[in-house]
Short mmCIF file of C-alpha atoms in Angstrom, two decimals:
data_model
loop_
_atom_site.label_atom_id
_atom_site.label_comp_id
_atom_site.label_asym_id
_atom_site.label_seq_id
_atom_site.Cartn_x
_atom_site.Cartn_y
_atom_site.Cartn_z
CA MET A 1 -0.39 -0.30 -0.27
CA ILE A 2 2.72 2.25 0.75
CA THR A 3 4.65 2.30 -2.68
CA ARG A 4 1.18 2.53 -4.29
CA VAL A 5 0.82 6.00 -2.44
CA ILE A 6 4.58 6.32 -3.20
CA GLN A 7 3.92 6.11 -6.94
CA SER A 8 0.35 7.90 -6.88
CA LEU A 9 2.24 10.91 -5.98
CA GLN A 10 -0.81 11.42 -3.60
CA SER A 11 -1.91 11.65 -0.15
CA VAL A 12 -4.62 8.26 1.10
CA LEU A 13 -7.24 8.79 3.13
CA VAL A 14 -8.85 5.15 4.48
CA THR A 15 -12.12 5.10 6.51
CA THR A 16 -14.34 2.06 7.94
CA CYS A 17 -18.02 3.02 6.73
CA GLU A 18 -20.43 1.92 9.26
CA ASP A 19 -21.56 -1.55 7.33
CA GLN A 20 -17.89 -2.29 7.77
CA SER A 21 -16.98 -1.90 4.33
CA VAL A 22 -13.38 0.48 3.42
CA LYS A 23 -13.48 3.16 1.71
CA ILE A 24 -10.14 4.80 -0.45
CA GLU A 25 -10.04 7.80 -1.34
CA PRO A 26 -8.25 7.86 -4.25
CA GLU A 27 -8.56 4.50 -4.80
CA VAL A 28 -4.86 3.42 -5.33
CA LEU A 29 -5.82 -0.65 -4.22
CA ASN A 30 -9.67 -1.90 -3.60
CA ALA A 31 -10.34 -2.93 -0.10
CA ARG A 32 -9.33 -6.69 -0.95
CA GLN A 33 -5.96 -5.46 -1.85
CA TYR A 34 -6.54 -3.39 1.35
CA LYS A 35 -7.66 -5.81 3.77
CA GLU A 36 -5.24 -8.05 2.50
CA ASP A 37 -2.03 -5.76 2.40
CA SER A 38 0.75 -7.09 5.19
CA ILE A 39 1.49 -3.33 6.44
CA VAL A 40 -2.52 -2.88 7.89
CA SER A 41 -1.88 -6.25 9.98
CA GLU A 42 1.43 -5.28 10.83
CA ILE A 43 -0.14 -2.09 12.19
CA SER A 44 -2.95 -3.75 13.67
CA GLN A 45 -0.63 -5.28 15.84
CA PHE A 46 1.63 -2.86 16.63
CA ILE A 47 -1.47 -0.61 18.28
CA ASN A 48 -3.16 -3.69 19.85
CA GLN A 49 -6.66 -3.01 17.95
CA PRO A 50 -8.34 -2.97 14.52
CA VAL A 51 -6.94 -0.22 11.88
CA ARG A 52 -10.29 2.13 11.66
CA SER A 53 -8.52 5.07 9.42
CA LEU A 54 -5.75 5.56 8.05
CA LEU A 55 -4.56 8.97 6.47
CA ILE A 56 -1.20 8.68 4.63
CA VAL A 57 0.99 11.42 3.03
CA PRO A 58 4.23 11.31 0.64
CA LEU A 59 7.15 13.02 1.35
CA PHE A 60 9.67 14.90 -1.64
CA ASP A 61 12.17 16.18 -2.52
CA GLU A 62 12.76 18.86 -5.38
CA ASN A 63 13.09 16.20 -7.89
CA SER A 64 9.67 14.67 -6.86
CA SER A 65 11.03 11.51 -5.56
CA SER A 66 9.79 10.03 -2.51
CA ILE A 67 12.03 10.94 0.81
CA GLY A 68 9.46 9.24 3.13
CA VAL A 69 5.56 9.15 4.30
CA ILE A 70 3.68 10.67 7.35
CA LEU A 71 1.03 7.84 8.25
CA LEU A 72 -1.16 8.54 11.00
CA VAL A 73 -3.07 5.64 11.80
CA ASN A 74 -7.02 5.58 14.25
CA LYS A 75 -8.34 9.72 14.96
CA ASN A 76 -8.97 9.66 18.38
CA GLY A 77 -12.49 8.45 20.02
CA LEU A 78 -14.12 6.32 17.16
CA ASN A 79 -14.44 8.68 14.48
CA ASN A 80 -12.44 8.96 10.87
CA PHE A 81 -10.09 11.33 9.76
CA THR A 82 -12.30 13.78 7.43
CA GLU A 83 -11.23 16.03 4.22
CA PRO A 84 -9.82 18.60 6.37
CA ASN A 85 -7.22 16.37 8.37
CA ARG A 86 -6.04 15.36 5.28
CA ASN A 87 -5.58 19.16 3.62
CA LEU A 88 -4.01 19.97 7.15
CA LEU A 89 -1.43 16.94 7.26
CA GLN A 90 -0.55 18.15 3.75
CA ILE A 91 0.16 20.91 4.44
CA LEU A 92 2.18 19.94 7.58
CA GLY A 93 3.89 17.34 4.80
CA GLN A 94 4.94 19.94 2.81
CA GLN A 95 6.24 21.74 5.47
CA ILE A 96 8.31 18.85 6.71
CA SER A 97 9.42 18.17 3.20
CA SER A 98 11.06 21.60 3.01
CA ILE A 99 13.19 21.05 6.13
CA ILE A 100 14.24 17.65 5.44
CA ARG A 101 15.33 19.22 1.70
CA ASP A 102 17.10 22.02 3.68
CA LYS A 103 18.91 19.78 6.22
CA ASN A 104 20.34 17.76 3.04
CA LEU A 105 21.31 20.71 1.29
CA LEU A 106 23.04 21.71 4.12
CA LYS A 107 24.83 18.50 4.31
CA GLU A 108 25.99 19.07 0.72
CA TYR A 109 26.66 22.37 1.21
CA LEU A 110 29.17 21.54 4.00
CA LEU A 111 30.38 18.49 2.17
CA LYS A 112 31.54 20.70 -0.62
CA GLN A 113 32.83 23.37 1.40
CA THR A 114 35.16 20.24 3.06
CA ILE A 115 35.85 19.01 -0.17
CA GLU A 116 37.00 22.80 -1.59
CA LYS A 117 38.98 23.33 1.38
CA GLU A 118 40.68 19.63 1.11
CA ILE A 119 41.30 20.55 -3.08
CA ASP A 120 42.65 24.97 -2.03
CA VAL A 121 45.08 22.89 0.28
CA ALA A 122 46.24 20.24 -2.44
CA ASN A 123 46.37 23.46 -5.20
CA ARG A 124 48.97 25.45 -2.25
CA ILE A 125 50.90 21.77 -1.92
CA GLN A 126 51.00 21.87 -5.46
CA GLN A 127 52.33 25.19 -6.26
CA LYS A 128 55.44 25.04 -3.79
CA LEU A 129 56.24 22.13 -6.13
CA ILE A 130 56.32 23.87 -9.32
CA PRO A 131 59.46 26.43 -9.87
CA LYS A 132 59.11 29.60 -7.93
CA TYR A 133 61.88 30.80 -10.60
CA PRO A 134 63.47 29.56 -13.57
CA PRO A 135 67.54 28.71 -13.29
CA GLN A 136 69.36 31.87 -13.60
CA ILE A 137 72.33 30.64 -16.36
CA ASN A 138 74.73 33.20 -18.00
CA GLY A 139 74.04 33.58 -21.75
CA MET A 140 70.19 32.47 -21.13
CA ASP A 141 66.71 33.79 -20.62
CA ILE A 142 63.94 31.41 -19.18
CA PHE A 143 60.47 31.20 -18.24
CA ALA A 144 57.82 29.09 -17.43
CA ILE A 145 54.20 29.04 -16.16
CA ASN A 146 51.65 26.76 -15.40
CA LYS A 147 47.86 27.86 -15.74
CA PRO A 148 45.05 24.59 -14.61
CA ALA A 149 42.17 24.01 -15.99
CA LYS A 150 40.60 22.93 -12.55
CA THR A 151 41.96 23.96 -9.31
CA VAL A 152 44.95 21.78 -9.43
CA SER A 153 46.93 20.42 -12.39
CA GLY A 154 48.22 17.30 -14.35
CA ASP A 155 50.67 19.57 -16.19
CA TYR A 156 54.23 19.49 -14.76
CA TYR A 157 57.60 21.19 -14.88
CA ASP A 158 61.18 21.50 -13.99
CA PHE A 159 64.77 22.54 -13.48
CA LEU A 160 67.27 20.46 -12.57
CA LYS A 161 70.32 20.25 -11.95
CA HIS A 162 72.28 17.20 -13.29
CA ASP A 163 76.07 18.18 -11.29
CA PRO A 164 76.79 20.23 -8.63
CA GLU A 165 78.33 23.25 -10.96
CA GLY A 166 74.81 23.63 -12.59
CA LYS A 167 76.20 22.89 -15.61
CA LYS A 168 74.45 20.67 -17.31
CA ILE A 169 70.71 21.67 -16.25
CA GLY A 170 67.88 19.53 -16.99
CA PHE A 171 64.45 21.02 -18.22
CA VAL A 172 61.22 18.64 -17.94
CA ILE A 173 57.68 19.43 -19.47
CA ALA A 174 55.13 16.80 -18.65
CA ASP A 175 51.23 16.36 -19.19
CA VAL A 176 49.20 13.67 -17.04
CA SER A 177 46.30 11.91 -18.84
CA GLY A 178 42.87 13.30 -17.60
CA LYS A 179 42.50 16.70 -14.98
CA GLY A 180 41.83 17.15 -11.11
CA ILE A 181 43.12 16.04 -8.35
CA PRO A 182 43.61 12.03 -9.72
CA ALA A 183 46.50 13.68 -12.37
CA ALA A 184 47.87 15.92 -10.09
CA MET A 185 48.63 12.95 -7.63
CA ILE A 186 50.46 11.40 -10.33
CA MET A 187 51.99 14.21 -11.01
CA SER A 188 53.72 14.72 -7.69
CA MET A 189 54.75 10.93 -7.83
CA THR A 190 56.23 11.66 -11.21
CA ARG A 191 57.96 14.71 -10.19
CA ALA A 192 59.63 12.91 -6.43
CA VAL A 193 60.49 9.44 -8.93
CA LEU A 194 62.22 12.21 -11.69
CA LYS A 195 64.42 14.33 -9.04
CA THR A 196 65.73 10.54 -7.93
CA GLN A 197 67.25 10.10 -11.14
CA VAL A 198 69.08 13.18 -12.87
CA ALA A 199 72.03 13.01 -10.11
CA ASP A 200 75.37 11.95 -11.88
CA ASN A 201 72.81 10.90 -15.49
CA TYR A 202 73.42 13.26 -18.78
CA SER A 203 71.39 10.85 -20.92
CA PRO A 204 67.62 12.01 -20.70
CA ALA A 205 66.82 8.76 -22.40
CA SER A 206 67.76 6.62 -19.07
CA ILE A 207 66.53 9.02 -16.77
CA LEU A 208 62.74 8.20 -18.98
CA GLN A 209 63.65 4.92 -19.42
CA ARG A 210 64.11 3.89 -15.22
CA SER A 211 61.22 6.91 -14.11
CA ASN A 212 59.14 4.36 -16.46
CA SER A 213 60.48 1.08 -14.69
CA PHE A 214 59.28 3.53 -11.16
CA ILE A 215 55.80 4.38 -12.55
CA ILE A 216 54.90 1.34 -13.89
CA SER A 217 54.13 -0.65 -10.50
CA ASP A 218 52.24 2.06 -9.31
CA MET A 219 50.05 3.73 -12.30
CA GLU A 220 46.67 2.80 -12.76
CA ASN A 221 45.08 1.21 -15.45
CA ASN A 222 44.78 3.72 -18.56
CA ARG A 223 46.64 6.39 -17.07
CA TYR A 224 49.89 7.49 -18.09
CA VAL A 225 52.73 10.49 -18.35
CA THR A 226 53.85 12.37 -21.49
CA MET A 227 57.14 13.73 -20.98
CA PHE A 228 59.60 15.38 -22.82
CA TYR A 229 62.94 15.74 -21.21
CA GLY A 230 66.20 18.09 -22.01
CA MET A 231 69.35 18.07 -20.94
CA LEU A 232 71.34 21.93 -21.47
CA ASP A 233 74.85 22.29 -21.70
CA THR A 234 75.51 25.33 -19.99
CA GLU A 235 78.59 25.81 -21.94
CA THR A 236 78.55 24.94 -25.20
CA LEU A 237 74.94 25.40 -25.44
CA ASP A 238 74.33 21.81 -26.52
CA PHE A 239 70.91 20.29 -25.88
CA THR A 240 70.29 16.61 -25.80
CA TYR A 241 66.88 15.30 -25.12
CA SER A 242 64.69 12.68 -25.18
CA LYS A 243 60.57 12.11 -25.55
CA ALA A 244 58.07 10.08 -24.37
CA GLY A 245 54.85 10.71 -26.51
CA HIS A 246 54.58 14.12 -25.93
CA ASN A 247 53.79 17.75 -28.27
CA PRO A 248 57.35 18.17 -30.04
CA PRO A 249 58.63 21.22 -28.65
CA TYR A 250 59.71 23.64 -31.31
CA TRP A 251 63.41 25.09 -32.06
CA LEU A 252 63.22 28.70 -33.76
CA HIS A 253 66.31 29.47 -35.29
CA ALA A 254 67.19 32.83 -34.79
CA ASP A 255 68.74 33.71 -38.12
CA THR A 256 66.23 32.44 -40.48
CA LEU A 257 62.67 32.08 -38.00
CA ALA A 258 62.73 29.06 -39.26
CA ILE A 259 61.22 26.24 -36.83
CA ASP A 260 61.99 22.57 -36.67
CA GLU A 261 60.54 20.38 -34.37
CA LEU A 262 62.44 18.34 -31.66
CA ASP A 263 60.96 14.91 -32.05
CA ALA A 264 62.25 11.58 -31.18
CA ASN A 265 60.40 7.93 -30.45
CA GLY A 266 59.32 6.90 -27.06
CA PHE A 267 56.36 5.25 -25.73
CA PHE A 268 54.29 7.19 -23.04
CA VAL A 269 55.77 6.86 -19.39
CA GLY A 270 53.54 4.38 -16.69
CA MET A 271 52.25 2.38 -19.71
CA PHE A 272 54.08 -0.18 -20.98
CA ASP A 273 56.97 -2.32 -19.04
CA SER A 274 60.13 -2.80 -21.36
CA VAL A 275 60.59 0.57 -23.52
CA SER A 276 63.30 2.08 -25.01
CA TYR A 277 63.29 5.85 -25.77
CA GLU A 278 65.42 7.31 -28.90
CA GLU A 279 67.98 10.33 -27.49
CA LYS A 280 69.53 12.97 -30.13
CA LYS A 281 71.25 16.67 -29.82
CA ILE A 282 71.04 19.83 -31.51
CA ARG A 283 73.33 22.95 -30.63
CA LEU A 284 71.87 25.98 -29.97
CA SER A 285 72.80 29.63 -31.79
CA ARG A 286 72.62 32.81 -29.91
CA GLY A 287 69.43 34.19 -30.32
CA ASP A 288 67.74 30.50 -30.63
CA LYS A 289 64.97 29.63 -28.60
CA LEU A 290 63.24 26.59 -27.17
CA ILE A 291 59.64 26.45 -26.80
CA LEU A 292 58.20 23.68 -24.96
CA PHE A 293 54.15 22.83 -24.45
CA THR A 294 51.56 20.51 -23.22
CA ASP A 295 48.73 19.97 -25.87
CA GLY A 296 46.45 22.79 -23.58
CA ILE A 297 47.68 25.16 -25.41
CA VAL A 298 47.46 23.93 -29.09
CA GLU A 299 44.11 22.43 -28.41
CA ALA A 300 42.72 25.23 -26.70
CA MET A 301 38.78 25.20 -27.61
CA ASN A 302 36.50 28.61 -28.49
CA GLU A 303 33.13 28.65 -28.22
CA ARG A 304 32.46 27.36 -31.62
CA ASP A 305 34.63 24.15 -30.57
CA GLU A 306 37.67 25.37 -32.99
CA GLU A 307 41.70 24.44 -31.85
CA TYR A 308 43.96 27.11 -31.98
CA GLY A 309 45.88 24.86 -33.63
CA GLN A 310 49.93 24.66 -34.52
CA GLU A 311 49.62 27.16 -37.38
CA ARG A 312 48.11 29.80 -35.60
CA PHE A 313 50.94 28.72 -32.37
CA ILE A 314 53.36 28.99 -34.81
CA ASN A 315 52.50 32.42 -36.56
CA ILE A 316 52.77 34.29 -33.34
CA ILE A 317 55.72 32.52 -32.26
CA GLN A 318 57.69 34.16 -35.81
CA LYS A 319 55.74 37.36 -34.63
CA TYR A 320 57.44 37.94 -32.20
CA HIS A 321 60.79 36.03 -32.39
CA TYR A 322 62.29 39.52 -31.04
CA PHE A 323 60.99 39.53 -27.32
CA ASP A 324 62.57 38.08 -23.97
CA ALA A 325 61.20 34.51 -22.92
CA LYS A 326 58.68 36.07 -20.58
CA SER A 327 57.19 38.31 -22.91
CA LEU A 328 56.75 35.73 -25.91
CA VAL A 329 55.38 33.60 -23.01
CA ASP A 330 52.79 36.62 -22.35
CA LYS A 331 52.15 37.38 -26.14
CA ILE A 332 51.04 33.65 -26.64
CA LEU A 333 48.61 33.10 -23.71
CA MET A 334 47.00 36.69 -24.94
CA ASP A 335 46.82 34.98 -28.55
CA VAL A 336 45.53 32.06 -26.87
CA GLU A 337 43.17 34.05 -24.57
CA ASP A 338 41.67 36.23 -27.77
CA PHE A 339 41.26 33.39 -29.52
CA VAL A 340 39.50 31.38 -26.97
CA GLY A 341 37.26 34.27 -26.19
CA GLY A 342 34.16 33.35 -23.43
CA ALA A 343 35.20 29.26 -23.81
CA PRO A 344 36.10 27.73 -20.50
CA GLN A 345 39.59 27.09 -20.27
CA SER A 346 39.07 22.53 -21.39
CA ASP A 347 42.66 21.49 -20.73
CA ASP A 348 45.67 22.92 -18.16
CA LEU A 349 48.56 25.15 -20.29
CA THR A 350 51.98 24.85 -19.73
CA LEU A 351 54.63 26.89 -21.37
CA MET A 352 58.63 27.06 -20.94
CA ILE A 353 60.67 29.16 -23.30
CA LEU A 354 64.59 28.81 -23.43
CA ASN A 355 65.96 32.40 -25.02
CA ALA A 356 69.62 31.48 -26.02
CA GLU A 357 69.82 35.29 -25.20
CA ASN A 358 70.76 37.66 -22.04
CA PHE A 359 67.85 39.55 -20.93
CA GLU A 360 68.62 41.83 -17.81
CA TYR A 361 66.18 43.63 -15.46
CA LYS A 362 67.30 46.49 -14.00
CA GLN A 363 66.38 46.69 -10.14
CA ILE A 364 65.48 49.29 -7.62
CA VAL A 365 64.88 49.58 -3.69
CA ILE A 366 62.96 51.96 -1.86
CA GLU A 367 61.39 52.77 1.44
CA SER A 368 58.39 52.03 3.35
CA ASP A 369 57.22 56.03 2.91
CA ALA A 370 55.15 58.09 1.25
CA ARG A 371 58.18 60.30 -0.07
CA SER A 372 59.20 56.97 -1.89
CA THR A 373 56.35 56.33 -4.07
CA VAL A 374 56.35 59.94 -5.18
CA ALA A 375 60.20 59.90 -6.50
CA THR A 376 59.79 56.61 -8.17
CA ALA A 377 56.60 57.67 -9.45
CA GLU A 378 58.42 61.11 -11.08
CA PHE A 379 61.09 58.64 -11.78
CA PHE A 380 59.13 56.58 -14.14
CA GLY A 381 57.05 59.36 -15.46
CA ASP A 382 60.66 60.83 -16.78
CA LEU A 383 61.18 57.66 -18.61
CA ALA A 384 57.94 58.01 -20.78
CA ARG A 385 58.78 61.53 -21.79
CA LYS A 386 62.69 59.93 -22.93
CA ASN A 387 60.80 57.65 -24.50
CA PRO A 388 57.92 59.19 -26.60
CA ALA A 389 57.79 56.50 -29.59
CA CYS A 390 56.40 54.31 -26.71
CA GLY A 391 53.34 55.85 -26.72
CA LEU A 392 53.04 55.65 -23.15
CA ASP A 393 51.19 58.51 -21.00
CA PRO A 394 53.80 60.43 -18.44
CA PHE A 395 50.96 60.95 -16.32
CA GLU A 396 49.25 57.32 -16.50
CA VAL A 397 52.53 55.73 -15.54
CA MET A 398 52.95 57.88 -12.76
CA MET A 399 49.63 57.02 -11.80
CA ILE A 400 50.42 53.42 -12.39
CA ILE A 401 53.42 53.42 -10.09
CA ASP A 402 51.95 55.45 -7.42
CA GLU A 403 49.01 52.98 -7.03
CA VAL A 404 50.85 49.77 -7.07
CA VAL A 405 54.06 51.10 -4.91
CA MET A 406 51.41 52.48 -2.77
CA ASN A 407 49.51 49.24 -2.18
CA ALA A 408 53.17 47.31 -1.29
CA ILE A 409 54.14 50.00 1.36
CA GLU A 410 50.65 50.31 3.06
CA HIS A 411 48.72 46.76 2.47
CA GLY A 412 51.84 44.60 2.44
CA ASN A 413 54.63 46.01 4.38
CA LYS A 414 52.41 47.91 6.52
CA PHE A 415 54.52 51.45 6.59
CA ASP A 416 57.29 49.71 8.81
CA PRO A 417 60.43 50.89 8.10
CA GLU A 418 62.66 48.03 8.69
CA LYS A 419 60.52 46.66 5.64
CA LYS A 420 61.99 47.26 1.62
CA VAL A 421 60.02 47.56 -1.72
CA PHE A 422 62.27 45.43 -4.55
CA LEU A 423 61.23 47.11 -8.18
CA SER A 424 62.29 44.85 -10.90
CA TYR A 425 61.37 46.72 -14.38
CA VAL A 426 62.41 46.93 -17.94
CA PHE A 427 61.64 49.84 -20.30
CA ASN A 428 63.02 48.67 -23.98
CA ASP A 429 61.50 49.23 -27.20
CA TYR A 430 58.68 46.84 -27.25
CA LYS A 431 57.44 47.25 -23.72
CA PHE A 432 57.50 48.59 -20.45
CA GLU A 433 57.66 45.68 -17.66
CA LEU A 434 57.53 46.25 -13.92
CA THR A 435 57.33 44.09 -11.07
CA ILE A 436 57.05 44.81 -7.35
CA ARG A 437 57.98 43.05 -4.14
CA ASP A 438 56.95 43.56 -0.61
CA GLU A 439 58.09 42.23 2.46
CA GLY A 440 54.65 41.64 3.77
CA GLU A 441 53.06 38.45 4.59
CA GLY A 442 51.03 38.36 1.09
CA PHE A 443 47.26 37.72 0.47
CA VAL A 444 45.36 34.99 -1.20
CA VAL A 445 45.32 35.06 -5.01
CA ASN A 446 42.58 34.08 -5.98
CA ASN A 447 40.34 36.46 -3.69
CA VAL A 448 41.96 39.35 -5.41
CA PHE A 449 41.47 37.68 -8.86
CA ALA A 450 37.95 37.36 -7.66
CA THR A 451 37.60 40.96 -6.89
CA HIS A 452 38.94 42.32 -10.14
CA GLU A 453 35.54 40.80 -12.13
CA LYS A 454 33.33 42.92 -9.38
CA LEU A 455 35.27 46.17 -9.12
CA SER A 456 33.86 49.06 -10.77
CA LEU A 457 34.43 53.28 -11.10
CA TYR A 458 31.62 53.40 -7.72
CA ASP A 459 33.94 51.00 -5.85
CA LYS A 460 36.45 53.84 -3.89
CA ARG A 461 38.56 50.74 -2.58
CA GLY A 462 38.94 49.28 -6.00
CA ARG A 463 39.20 52.10 -8.43
CA GLY A 464 42.56 52.60 -8.95
CA ILE A 465 43.01 48.96 -9.58
CA LEU A 466 40.38 49.19 -12.08
CA ILE A 467 42.15 51.97 -13.74
CA ILE A 468 45.75 50.16 -13.61
CA LYS A 469 43.46 46.77 -15.23
CA ASN A 470 42.32 48.78 -18.17
CA LEU A 471 45.79 50.96 -18.68
CA VAL A 472 48.32 47.81 -19.18
CA ASP A 473 48.14 44.78 -20.97
CA ARG A 474 49.28 41.99 -18.09
CA ILE A 475 48.65 42.01 -14.27
CA GLU A 476 49.15 39.26 -12.37
CA TYR A 477 50.21 38.09 -9.10
CA ASN A 478 52.48 35.70 -7.55
CA LYS A 479 51.26 32.52 -6.10
CA GLU A 480 52.60 34.42 -2.40
CA GLY A 481 50.21 37.62 -3.12
CA ASN A 482 53.28 39.46 -2.17
CA GLU A 483 54.34 40.56 -5.80
CA VAL A 484 52.37 41.89 -8.47
CA ARG A 485 53.64 42.37 -12.08
CA ILE A 486 52.75 44.65 -14.88
CA VAL A 487 53.30 44.67 -18.27
CA LYS A 488 52.43 46.97 -20.96
CA TYR A 489 53.41 46.56 -24.64
CA PHE A 490 54.30 48.32 -27.45
CA LYS A 491 54.53 46.02 -30.39
#
């Protein structure tokens, strides 16, 4: 009977007439079925008297799925339940259903909050595993970036020393199949294994082979890692490399702007027990660039489900061939973002560029006081006036400097005279770039990004940041939240 009530999605009133016949409204079952129903006899035994009248009201969740029933038996006295009784119980049932739904939603919300906190912790741990800065190599300009599609990433890059003197440096970029937490865990395992294989080992093929032997035993079915490993001899610029099913990096020749792919045979890491990897060697010339990337770049999708593609990727590399490593990364990501438009990021993006050419930033250290802010703004305003070809308005430059430096002094160092503000900048024929770092505790970077999306000119507190955001091409914060980088490109 209870099942039929639930299936009917209606409340049911059962009454006993004077002639002892049974009336069921609505008739979800007949009198004979009612009398033979085991639930009726069980109720009678439980209350130790015959069942004269029943009132049953189903309870539902937001999807009209049953979550239970209210069942009343034998109204006080000898009277049957009536239609007004049913109407009242239906109202009560709706309220009870709502309370249960709210309680379930609260449980789901609290569970989601717990999961989100755990994922946030996983993100912070993973960010600590990714190198904070590239290696400083005389005659080389190196930059890399990782942008997860979700909170954590299955992509990975690293810089590894093969010898104590740092004359041979390893460059690795990898992509774990899948995304999210499982991929991030495999990435962490891969990183740990690789770090045990490089000391005094100068063969990328051997490193991949030995890493595969360790990883294969702990890899789940249908999981694998694509990887590219290259080792740079910092004295000769010889670059020895092997590849495990990864996208071949591009080698941009400075003299001709021709691009070669650094391809080599080798299966994915973690897929087969016995594998071998081909090893090749090239020699870089001054000004050459190596562009290492994961498939999230070339397979980035726009709103029409079109891929960014290799042709567009190569075109942007050749167009800005004379840019330094960090600027070329910027231009590539800006072009990808422009192509993708409003479509959500579908895969992790990782990009590493090795530029066989020196690129230096000038350094300034200032005190944490208002006077330093004014002097610094005037200094950069003068730079803009002396370089009119760049098209920068000196007043806008001073406004930018005043805002970001004051933020570092006030919110970062909190006007502590013992703390300094560090500025690193470059002003050349294609960009103005400034990085400002304070000695404060930092802040939650994701909260700042969320605030940026909501700012308007009516928000007094964030008006300066909004203006800066509209004056420059890039504004980025470091993982710790105590460093901001702004860039304005002229070309």
